[in-house]
Coordinates of N, CA, C and O in Angstrom, one line a residue:
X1 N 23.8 55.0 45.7 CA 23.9 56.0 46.8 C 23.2 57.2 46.4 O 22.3 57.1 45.6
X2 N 23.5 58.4 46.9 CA 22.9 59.4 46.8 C 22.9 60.4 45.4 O 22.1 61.3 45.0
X3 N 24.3 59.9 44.6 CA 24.4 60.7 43.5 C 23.5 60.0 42.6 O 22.8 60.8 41.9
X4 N 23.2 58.2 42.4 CA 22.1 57.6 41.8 C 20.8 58.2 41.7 O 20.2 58.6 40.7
X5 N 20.3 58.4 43.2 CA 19.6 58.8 43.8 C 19.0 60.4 42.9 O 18.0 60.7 42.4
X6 N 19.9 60.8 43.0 CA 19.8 62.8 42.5 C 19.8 62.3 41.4 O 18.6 62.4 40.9
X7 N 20.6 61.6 40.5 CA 20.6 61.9 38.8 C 19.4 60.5 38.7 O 20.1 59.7 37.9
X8 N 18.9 60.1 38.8 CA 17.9 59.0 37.9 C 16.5 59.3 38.9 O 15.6 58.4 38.9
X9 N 16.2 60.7 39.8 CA 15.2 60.4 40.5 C 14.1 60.6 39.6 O 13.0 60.0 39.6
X10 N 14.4 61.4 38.8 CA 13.4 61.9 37.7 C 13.0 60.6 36.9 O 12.2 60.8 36.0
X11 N 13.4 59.2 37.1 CA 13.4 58.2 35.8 C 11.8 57.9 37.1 O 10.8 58.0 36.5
X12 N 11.8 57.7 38.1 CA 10.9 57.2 38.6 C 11.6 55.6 39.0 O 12.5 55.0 38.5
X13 N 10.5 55.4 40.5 CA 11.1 53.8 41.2 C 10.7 52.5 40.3 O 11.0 51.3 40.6
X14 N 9.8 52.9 38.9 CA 9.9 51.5 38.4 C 10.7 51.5 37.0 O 10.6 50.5 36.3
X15 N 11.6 52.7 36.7 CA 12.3 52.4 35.9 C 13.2 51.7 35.5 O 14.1 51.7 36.4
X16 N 13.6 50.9 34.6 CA 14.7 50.0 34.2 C 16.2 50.5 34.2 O 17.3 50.0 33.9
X17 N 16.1 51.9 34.7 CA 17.4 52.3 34.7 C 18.4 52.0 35.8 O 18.1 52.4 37.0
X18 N 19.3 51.5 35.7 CA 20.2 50.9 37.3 C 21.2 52.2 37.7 O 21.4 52.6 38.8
X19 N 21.9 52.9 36.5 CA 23.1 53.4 36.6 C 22.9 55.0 35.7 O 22.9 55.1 34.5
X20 N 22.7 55.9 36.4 CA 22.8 57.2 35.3 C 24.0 58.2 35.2 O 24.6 58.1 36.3
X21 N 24.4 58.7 34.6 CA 25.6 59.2 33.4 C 25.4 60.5 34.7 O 24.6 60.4 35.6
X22 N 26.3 61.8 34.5 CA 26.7 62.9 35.2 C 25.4 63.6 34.6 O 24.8 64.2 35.6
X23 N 24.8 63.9 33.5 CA 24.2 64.4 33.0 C 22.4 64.0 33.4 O 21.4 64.8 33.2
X24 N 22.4 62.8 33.7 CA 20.9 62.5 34.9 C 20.8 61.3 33.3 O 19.6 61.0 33.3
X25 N 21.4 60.6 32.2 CA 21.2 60.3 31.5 C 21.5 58.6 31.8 O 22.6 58.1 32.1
X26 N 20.9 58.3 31.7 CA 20.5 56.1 32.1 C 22.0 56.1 31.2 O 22.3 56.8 30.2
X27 N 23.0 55.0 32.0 CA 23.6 54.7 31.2 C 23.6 53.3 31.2 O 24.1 52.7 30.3
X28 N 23.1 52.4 32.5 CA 22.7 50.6 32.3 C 21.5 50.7 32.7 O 20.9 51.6 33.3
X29 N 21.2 49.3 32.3 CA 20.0 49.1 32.3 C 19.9 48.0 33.0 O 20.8 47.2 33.1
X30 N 18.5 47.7 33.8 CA 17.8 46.0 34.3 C 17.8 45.1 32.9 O 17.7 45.5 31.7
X31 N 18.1 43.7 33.7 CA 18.5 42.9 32.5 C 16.7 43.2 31.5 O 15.6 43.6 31.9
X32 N 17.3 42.6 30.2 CA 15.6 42.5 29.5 C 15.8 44.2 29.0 O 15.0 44.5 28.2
X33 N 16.6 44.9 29.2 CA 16.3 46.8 28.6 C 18.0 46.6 28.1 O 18.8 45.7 28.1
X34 N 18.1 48.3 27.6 CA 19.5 48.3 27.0 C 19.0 50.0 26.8 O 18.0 50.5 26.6
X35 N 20.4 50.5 26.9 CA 20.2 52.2 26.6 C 19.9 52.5 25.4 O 20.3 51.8 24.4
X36 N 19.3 53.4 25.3 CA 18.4 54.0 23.9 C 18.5 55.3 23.9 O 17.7 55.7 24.8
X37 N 19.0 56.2 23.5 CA 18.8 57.8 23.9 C 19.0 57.9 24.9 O 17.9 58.2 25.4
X38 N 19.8 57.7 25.9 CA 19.3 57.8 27.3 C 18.4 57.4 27.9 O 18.6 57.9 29.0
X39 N 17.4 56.7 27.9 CA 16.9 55.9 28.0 C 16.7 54.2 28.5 O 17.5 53.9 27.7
X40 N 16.4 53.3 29.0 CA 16.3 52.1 28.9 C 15.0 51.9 28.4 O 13.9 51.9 29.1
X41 N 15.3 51.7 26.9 CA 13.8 50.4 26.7 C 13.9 49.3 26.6 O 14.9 48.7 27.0
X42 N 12.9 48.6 26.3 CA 12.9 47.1 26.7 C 13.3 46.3 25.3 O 12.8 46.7 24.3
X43 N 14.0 45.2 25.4 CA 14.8 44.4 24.5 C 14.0 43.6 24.0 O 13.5 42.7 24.7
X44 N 13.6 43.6 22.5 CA 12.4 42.5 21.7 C 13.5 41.0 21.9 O 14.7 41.1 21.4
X45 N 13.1 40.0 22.5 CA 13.8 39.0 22.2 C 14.1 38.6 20.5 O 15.1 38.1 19.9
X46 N 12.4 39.1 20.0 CA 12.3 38.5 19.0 C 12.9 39.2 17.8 O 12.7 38.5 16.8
X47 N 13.5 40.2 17.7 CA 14.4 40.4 16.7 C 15.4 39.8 16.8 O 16.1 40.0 15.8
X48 N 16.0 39.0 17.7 CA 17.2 38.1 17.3 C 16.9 36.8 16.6 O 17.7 35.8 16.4
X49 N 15.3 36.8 16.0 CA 15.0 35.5 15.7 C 15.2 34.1 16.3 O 16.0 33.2 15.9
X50 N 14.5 34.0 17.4 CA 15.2 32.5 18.6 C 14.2 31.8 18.1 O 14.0 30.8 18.8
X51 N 13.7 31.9 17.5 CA 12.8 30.9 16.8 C 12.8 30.0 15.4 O 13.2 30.5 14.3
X52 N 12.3 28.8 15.5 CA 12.3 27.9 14.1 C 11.8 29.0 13.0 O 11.0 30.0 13.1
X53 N 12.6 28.4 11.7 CA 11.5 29.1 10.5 C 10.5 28.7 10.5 O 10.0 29.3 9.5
X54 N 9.9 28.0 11.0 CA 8.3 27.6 10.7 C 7.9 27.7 11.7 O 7.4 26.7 12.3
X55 N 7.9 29.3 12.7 CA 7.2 29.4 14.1 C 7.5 31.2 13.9 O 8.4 31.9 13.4
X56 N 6.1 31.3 14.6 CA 6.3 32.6 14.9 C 6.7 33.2 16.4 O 6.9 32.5 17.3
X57 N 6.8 34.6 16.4 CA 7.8 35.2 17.4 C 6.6 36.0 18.9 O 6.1 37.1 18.6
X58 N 6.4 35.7 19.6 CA 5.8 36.8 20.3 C 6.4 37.3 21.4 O 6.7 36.4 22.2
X59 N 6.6 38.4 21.7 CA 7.3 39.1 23.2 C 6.3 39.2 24.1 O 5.4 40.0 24.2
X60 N 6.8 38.0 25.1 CA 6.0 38.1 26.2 C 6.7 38.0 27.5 O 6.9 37.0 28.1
X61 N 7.5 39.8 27.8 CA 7.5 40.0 29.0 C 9.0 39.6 29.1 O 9.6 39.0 30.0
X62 N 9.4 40.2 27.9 CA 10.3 40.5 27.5 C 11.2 38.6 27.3 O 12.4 38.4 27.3
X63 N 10.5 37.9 27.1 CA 11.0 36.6 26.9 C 10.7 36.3 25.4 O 10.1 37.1 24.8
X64 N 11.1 35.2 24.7 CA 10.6 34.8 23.3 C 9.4 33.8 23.4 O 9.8 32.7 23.7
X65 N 8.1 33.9 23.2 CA 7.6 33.1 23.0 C 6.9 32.4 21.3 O 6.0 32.8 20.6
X66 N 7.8 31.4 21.3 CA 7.5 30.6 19.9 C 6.6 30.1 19.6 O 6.4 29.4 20.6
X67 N 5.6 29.7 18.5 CA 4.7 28.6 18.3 C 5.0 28.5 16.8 O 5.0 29.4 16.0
X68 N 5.1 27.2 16.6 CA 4.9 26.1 15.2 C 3.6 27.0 14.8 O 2.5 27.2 15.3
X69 N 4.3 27.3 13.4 CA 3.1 27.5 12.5 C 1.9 26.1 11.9 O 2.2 25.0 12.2
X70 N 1.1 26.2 11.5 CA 0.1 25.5 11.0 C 1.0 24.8 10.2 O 2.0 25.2 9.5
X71 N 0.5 23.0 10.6 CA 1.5 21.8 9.5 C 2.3 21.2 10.4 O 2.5 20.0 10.5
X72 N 2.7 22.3 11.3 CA 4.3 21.9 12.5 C 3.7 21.4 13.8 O 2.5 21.6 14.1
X73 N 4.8 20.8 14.7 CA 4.8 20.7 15.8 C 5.9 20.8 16.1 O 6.8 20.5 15.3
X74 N 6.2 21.4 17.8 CA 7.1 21.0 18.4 C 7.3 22.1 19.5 O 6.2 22.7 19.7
X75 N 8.2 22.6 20.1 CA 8.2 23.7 21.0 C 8.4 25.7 21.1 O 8.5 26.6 21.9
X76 N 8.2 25.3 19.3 CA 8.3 26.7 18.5 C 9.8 27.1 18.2 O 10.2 27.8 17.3
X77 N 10.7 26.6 19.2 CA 11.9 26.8 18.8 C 12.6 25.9 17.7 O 13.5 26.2 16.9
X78 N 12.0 24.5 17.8 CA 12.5 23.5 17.1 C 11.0 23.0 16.6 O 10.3 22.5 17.5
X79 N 10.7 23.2 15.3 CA 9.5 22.6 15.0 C 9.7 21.5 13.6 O 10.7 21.5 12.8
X80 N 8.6 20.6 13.7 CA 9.2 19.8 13.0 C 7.5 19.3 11.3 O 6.5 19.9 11.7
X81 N 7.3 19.0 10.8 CA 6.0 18.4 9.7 C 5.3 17.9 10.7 O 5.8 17.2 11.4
X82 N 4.2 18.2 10.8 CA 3.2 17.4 11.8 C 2.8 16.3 10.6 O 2.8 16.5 9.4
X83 N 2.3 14.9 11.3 CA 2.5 14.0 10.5 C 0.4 13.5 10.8 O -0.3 13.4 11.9
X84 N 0.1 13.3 9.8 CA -1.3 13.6 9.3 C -2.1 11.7 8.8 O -2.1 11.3 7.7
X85 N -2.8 11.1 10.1 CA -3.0 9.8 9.5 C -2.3 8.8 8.9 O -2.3 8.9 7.7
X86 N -1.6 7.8 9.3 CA -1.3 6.7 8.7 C 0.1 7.2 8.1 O 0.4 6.8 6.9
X87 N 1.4 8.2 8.9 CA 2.1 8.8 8.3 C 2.5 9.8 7.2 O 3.6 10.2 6.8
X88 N 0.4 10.1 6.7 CA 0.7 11.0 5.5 C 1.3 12.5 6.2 O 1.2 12.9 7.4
X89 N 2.2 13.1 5.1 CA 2.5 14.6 5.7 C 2.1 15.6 4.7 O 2.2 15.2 3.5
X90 N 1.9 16.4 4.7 CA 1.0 17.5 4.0 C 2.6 18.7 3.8 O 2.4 19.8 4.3
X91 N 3.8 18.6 3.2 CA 5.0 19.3 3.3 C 4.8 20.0 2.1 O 4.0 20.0 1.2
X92 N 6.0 20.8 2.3 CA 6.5 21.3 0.9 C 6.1 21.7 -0.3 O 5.0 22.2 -0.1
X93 N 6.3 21.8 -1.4 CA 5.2 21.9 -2.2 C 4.5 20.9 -2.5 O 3.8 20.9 -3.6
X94 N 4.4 19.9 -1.7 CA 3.1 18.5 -2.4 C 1.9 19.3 -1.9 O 1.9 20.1 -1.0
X95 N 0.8 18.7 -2.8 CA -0.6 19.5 -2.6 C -1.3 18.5 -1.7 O -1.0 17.4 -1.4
X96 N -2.6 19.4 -1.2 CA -3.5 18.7 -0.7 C -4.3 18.1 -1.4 O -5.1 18.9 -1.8
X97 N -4.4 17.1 -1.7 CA -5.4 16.9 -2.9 C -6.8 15.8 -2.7 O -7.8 15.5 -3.5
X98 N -6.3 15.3 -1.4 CA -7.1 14.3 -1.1 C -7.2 13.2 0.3 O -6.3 12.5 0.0
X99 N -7.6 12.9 1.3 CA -7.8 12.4 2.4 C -7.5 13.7 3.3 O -7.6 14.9 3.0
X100 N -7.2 12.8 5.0 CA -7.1 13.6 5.5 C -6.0 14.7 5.5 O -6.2 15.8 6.0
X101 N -5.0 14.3 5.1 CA -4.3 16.0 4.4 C -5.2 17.0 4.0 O -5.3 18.0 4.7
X102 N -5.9 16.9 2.8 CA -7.0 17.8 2.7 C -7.8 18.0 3.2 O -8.5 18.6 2.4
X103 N -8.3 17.8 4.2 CA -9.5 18.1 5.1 C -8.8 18.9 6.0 O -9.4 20.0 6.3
X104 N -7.7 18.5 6.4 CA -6.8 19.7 7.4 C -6.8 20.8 6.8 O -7.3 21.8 7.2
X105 N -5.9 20.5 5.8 CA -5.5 21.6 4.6 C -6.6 22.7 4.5 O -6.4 23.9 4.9
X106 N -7.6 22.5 4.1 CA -8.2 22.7 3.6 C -9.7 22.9 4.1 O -10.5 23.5 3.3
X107 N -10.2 22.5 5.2 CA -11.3 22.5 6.1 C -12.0 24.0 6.6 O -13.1 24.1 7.1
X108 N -11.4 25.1 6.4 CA -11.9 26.1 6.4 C -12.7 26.8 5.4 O -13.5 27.7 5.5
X109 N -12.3 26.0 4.3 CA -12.7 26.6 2.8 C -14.3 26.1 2.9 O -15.2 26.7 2.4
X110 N -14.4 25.3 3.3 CA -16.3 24.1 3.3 C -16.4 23.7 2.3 O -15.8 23.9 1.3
X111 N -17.4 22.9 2.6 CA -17.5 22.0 1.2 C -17.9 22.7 0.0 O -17.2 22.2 -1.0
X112 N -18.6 23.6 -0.3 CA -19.0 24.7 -1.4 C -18.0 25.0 -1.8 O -18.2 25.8 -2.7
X113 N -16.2 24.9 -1.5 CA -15.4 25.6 -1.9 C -15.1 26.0 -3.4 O -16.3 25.7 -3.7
X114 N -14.6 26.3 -4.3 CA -14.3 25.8 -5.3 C -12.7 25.4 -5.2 O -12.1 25.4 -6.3
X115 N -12.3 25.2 -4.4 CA -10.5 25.0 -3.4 C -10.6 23.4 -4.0 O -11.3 22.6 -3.5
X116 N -9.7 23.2 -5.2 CA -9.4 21.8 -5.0 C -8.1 21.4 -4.5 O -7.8 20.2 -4.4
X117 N -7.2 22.4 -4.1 CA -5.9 21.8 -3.8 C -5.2 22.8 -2.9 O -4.9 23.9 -3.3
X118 N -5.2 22.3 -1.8 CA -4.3 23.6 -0.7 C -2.8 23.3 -0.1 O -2.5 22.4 0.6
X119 N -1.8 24.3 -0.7 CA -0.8 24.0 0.1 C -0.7 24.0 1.6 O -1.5 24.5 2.3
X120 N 0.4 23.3 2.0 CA 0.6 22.9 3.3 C 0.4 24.4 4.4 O 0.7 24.1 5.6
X121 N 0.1 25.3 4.3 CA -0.6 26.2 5.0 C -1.9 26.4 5.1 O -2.6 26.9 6.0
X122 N -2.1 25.8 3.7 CA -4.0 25.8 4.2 C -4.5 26.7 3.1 O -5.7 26.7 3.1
X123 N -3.8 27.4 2.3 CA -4.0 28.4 1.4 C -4.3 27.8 0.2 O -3.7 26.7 0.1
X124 N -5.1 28.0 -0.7 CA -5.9 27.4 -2.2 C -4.8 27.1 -3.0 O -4.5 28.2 -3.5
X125 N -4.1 26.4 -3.3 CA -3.3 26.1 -4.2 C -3.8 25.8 -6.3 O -3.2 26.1 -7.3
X126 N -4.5 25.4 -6.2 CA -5.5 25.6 -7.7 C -7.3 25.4 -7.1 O -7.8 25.3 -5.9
X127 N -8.0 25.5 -8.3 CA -9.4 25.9 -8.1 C -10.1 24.9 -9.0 O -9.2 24.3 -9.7
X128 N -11.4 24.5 -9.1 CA -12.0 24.0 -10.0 C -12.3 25.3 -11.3 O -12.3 26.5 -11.3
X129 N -12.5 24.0 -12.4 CA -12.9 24.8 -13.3 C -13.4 26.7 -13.0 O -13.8 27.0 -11.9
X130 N -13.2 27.5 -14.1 CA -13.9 28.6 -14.1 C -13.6 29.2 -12.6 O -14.7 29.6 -12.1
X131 N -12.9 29.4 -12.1 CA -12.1 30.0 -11.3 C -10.5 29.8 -11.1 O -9.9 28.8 -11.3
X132 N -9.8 31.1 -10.8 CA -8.7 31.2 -10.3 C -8.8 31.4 -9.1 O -9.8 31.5 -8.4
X133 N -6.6 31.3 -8.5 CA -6.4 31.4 -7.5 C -6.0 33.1 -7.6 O -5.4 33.7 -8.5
X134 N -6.6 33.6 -6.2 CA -6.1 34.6 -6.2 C -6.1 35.0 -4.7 O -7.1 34.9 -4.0
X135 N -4.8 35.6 -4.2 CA -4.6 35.5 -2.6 C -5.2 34.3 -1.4 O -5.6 34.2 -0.2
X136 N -4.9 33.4 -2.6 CA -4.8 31.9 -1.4 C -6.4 31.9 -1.9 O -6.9 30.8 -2.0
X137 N -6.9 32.7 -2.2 CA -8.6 32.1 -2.3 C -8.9 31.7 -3.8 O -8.1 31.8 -4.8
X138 N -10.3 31.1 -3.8 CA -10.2 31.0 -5.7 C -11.4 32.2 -6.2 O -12.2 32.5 -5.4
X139 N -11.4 32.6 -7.2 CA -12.0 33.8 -7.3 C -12.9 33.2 -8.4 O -12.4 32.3 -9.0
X140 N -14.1 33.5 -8.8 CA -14.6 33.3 -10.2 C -13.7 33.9 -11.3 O -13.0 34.9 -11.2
X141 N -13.8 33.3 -12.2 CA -13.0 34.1 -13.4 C -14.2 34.5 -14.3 O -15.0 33.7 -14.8
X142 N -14.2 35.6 -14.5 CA -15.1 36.6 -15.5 C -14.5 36.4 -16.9 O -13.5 36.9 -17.3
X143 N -15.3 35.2 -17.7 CA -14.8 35.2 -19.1 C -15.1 36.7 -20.5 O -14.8 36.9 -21.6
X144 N -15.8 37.4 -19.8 CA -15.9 38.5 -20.4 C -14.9 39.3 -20.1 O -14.7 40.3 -20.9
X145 N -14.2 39.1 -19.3 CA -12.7 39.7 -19.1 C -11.6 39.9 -20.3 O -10.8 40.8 -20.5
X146 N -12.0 38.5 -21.3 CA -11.2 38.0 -22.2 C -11.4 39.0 -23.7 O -10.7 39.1 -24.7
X147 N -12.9 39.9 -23.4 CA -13.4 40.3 -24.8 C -13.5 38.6 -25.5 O -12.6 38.0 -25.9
X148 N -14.8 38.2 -25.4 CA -15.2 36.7 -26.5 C -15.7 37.3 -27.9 O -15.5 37.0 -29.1
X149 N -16.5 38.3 -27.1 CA -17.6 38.7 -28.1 C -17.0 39.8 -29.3 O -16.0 40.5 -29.2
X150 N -17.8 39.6 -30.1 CA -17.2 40.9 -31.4 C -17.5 42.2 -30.7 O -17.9 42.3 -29.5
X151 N -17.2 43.3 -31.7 CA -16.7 44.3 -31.1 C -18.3 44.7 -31.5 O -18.3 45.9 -31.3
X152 N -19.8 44.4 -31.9 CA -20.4 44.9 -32.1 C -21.2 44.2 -30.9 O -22.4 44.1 -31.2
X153 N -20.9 43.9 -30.0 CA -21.9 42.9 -29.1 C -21.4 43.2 -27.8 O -20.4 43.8 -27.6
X154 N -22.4 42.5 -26.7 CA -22.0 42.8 -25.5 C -22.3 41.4 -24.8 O -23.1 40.6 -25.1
X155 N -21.0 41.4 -23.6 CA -20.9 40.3 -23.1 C -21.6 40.0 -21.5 O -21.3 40.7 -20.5
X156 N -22.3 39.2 -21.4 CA -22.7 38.8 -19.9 C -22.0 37.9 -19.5 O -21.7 37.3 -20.5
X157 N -21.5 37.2 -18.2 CA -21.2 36.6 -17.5 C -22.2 35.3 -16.9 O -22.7 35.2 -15.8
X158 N -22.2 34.7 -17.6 CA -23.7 33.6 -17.4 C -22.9 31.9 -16.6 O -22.6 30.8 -17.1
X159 N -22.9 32.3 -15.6 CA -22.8 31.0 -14.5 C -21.3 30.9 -15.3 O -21.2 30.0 -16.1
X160 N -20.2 31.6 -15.3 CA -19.1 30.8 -16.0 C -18.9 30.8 -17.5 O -17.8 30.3 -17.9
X161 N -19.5 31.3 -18.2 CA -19.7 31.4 -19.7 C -20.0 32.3 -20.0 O -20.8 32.9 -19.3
X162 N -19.3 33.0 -21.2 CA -19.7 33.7 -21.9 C -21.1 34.0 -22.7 O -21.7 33.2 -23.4
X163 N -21.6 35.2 -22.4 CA -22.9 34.9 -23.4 C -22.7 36.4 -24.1 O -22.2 37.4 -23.5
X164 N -23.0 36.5 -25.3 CA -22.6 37.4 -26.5 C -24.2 37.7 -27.1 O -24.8 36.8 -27.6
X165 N -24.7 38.8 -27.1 CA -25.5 39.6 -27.7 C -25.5 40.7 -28.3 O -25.4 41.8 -27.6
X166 N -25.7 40.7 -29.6 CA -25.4 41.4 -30.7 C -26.5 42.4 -30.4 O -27.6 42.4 -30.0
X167 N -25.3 43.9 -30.7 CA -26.0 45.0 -30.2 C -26.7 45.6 -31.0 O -26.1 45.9 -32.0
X168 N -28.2 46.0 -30.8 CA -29.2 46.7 -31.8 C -28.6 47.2 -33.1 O -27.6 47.9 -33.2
X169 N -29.5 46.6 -34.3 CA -28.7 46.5 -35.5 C -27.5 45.8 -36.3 O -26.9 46.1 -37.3
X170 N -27.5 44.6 -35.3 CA -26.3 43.8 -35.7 C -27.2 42.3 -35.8 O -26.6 41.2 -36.1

């Protein structure tokens, strides 16, 4: 009615506010909002977590929209191992290490990778020789890192190897 009217006119006609307090202050809200300071803002579905652990959360329009992470299938709310050729599954901690598991796994990295083994996300799990893992990727490892060389020499980095040259006068 009219007292609505006077205390919520200031919220504007597309506000989520239904009901305002004596003071012109929202006190309900359209479903999808909830009072905040006086206020109605809008309700993240996804902090109640309605989603599988292996799915991520997105707010769309004030609803939960779920999707299976990489490995999974299913409706994001209930996700389940996507199952990879001939029943292989690429789960848990087993590695990628070889067929089509690893080519899924692992197919971003390209053939140049030095990536020999990716867990079920797709992230580098160990490296060939002369590199580590480092944030999912494999990094060269700098054996001059180690100090090889004596304390009178200096070290280069040669394809992987150390190389040690003894400094003028040594």
């Amino acid at each position: 009615g009219s007292c609505k009217e006077r205390c919520c006119d200031d919220k504007g006609a597309d506000s989520a506010c239904e009901e305002c307090d004596r003071s012109g202050e929202c006190a309900s809200c359209k479903d999808g909002y909830e009072v905040s300071d006086g206020e109605c803002q809008e309700v993240d579905p996804c902090d109640e977590d309605p989603c599988d652990s292996h799915a991520s959360c997105e707010n769309d329009g004030g609803e939960a929209k779920c999707e299976c992470d990489t490995g999974y299938t299913g409706n994001g709310f209930d996700c389940e191992l996507e199952e990879v050729g001939d029943g292989e599954r690429c789960d848990g901690d087993d590695r990628c290490k070889s067929g089509s598991c690893k080519e899924r796994c692992c197919d971003d990295k390209g053939a140049d990778s030095a990536c020999e083994e990716c867990d079920r996300s797709g992230e580098c799990a160990s490296c060939k020789d002369g590199y580590e893992v480092s944030d999912g990727e494999c990094q060269e490892v700098d054996p001059c890192d180690e100090d090889p060389c004596d304390s009178h020499a200096s070290c280069e980095n040669d394809g992987g190897e150390a190389k040690c040259e003894c400094d003028t006068g040594y």
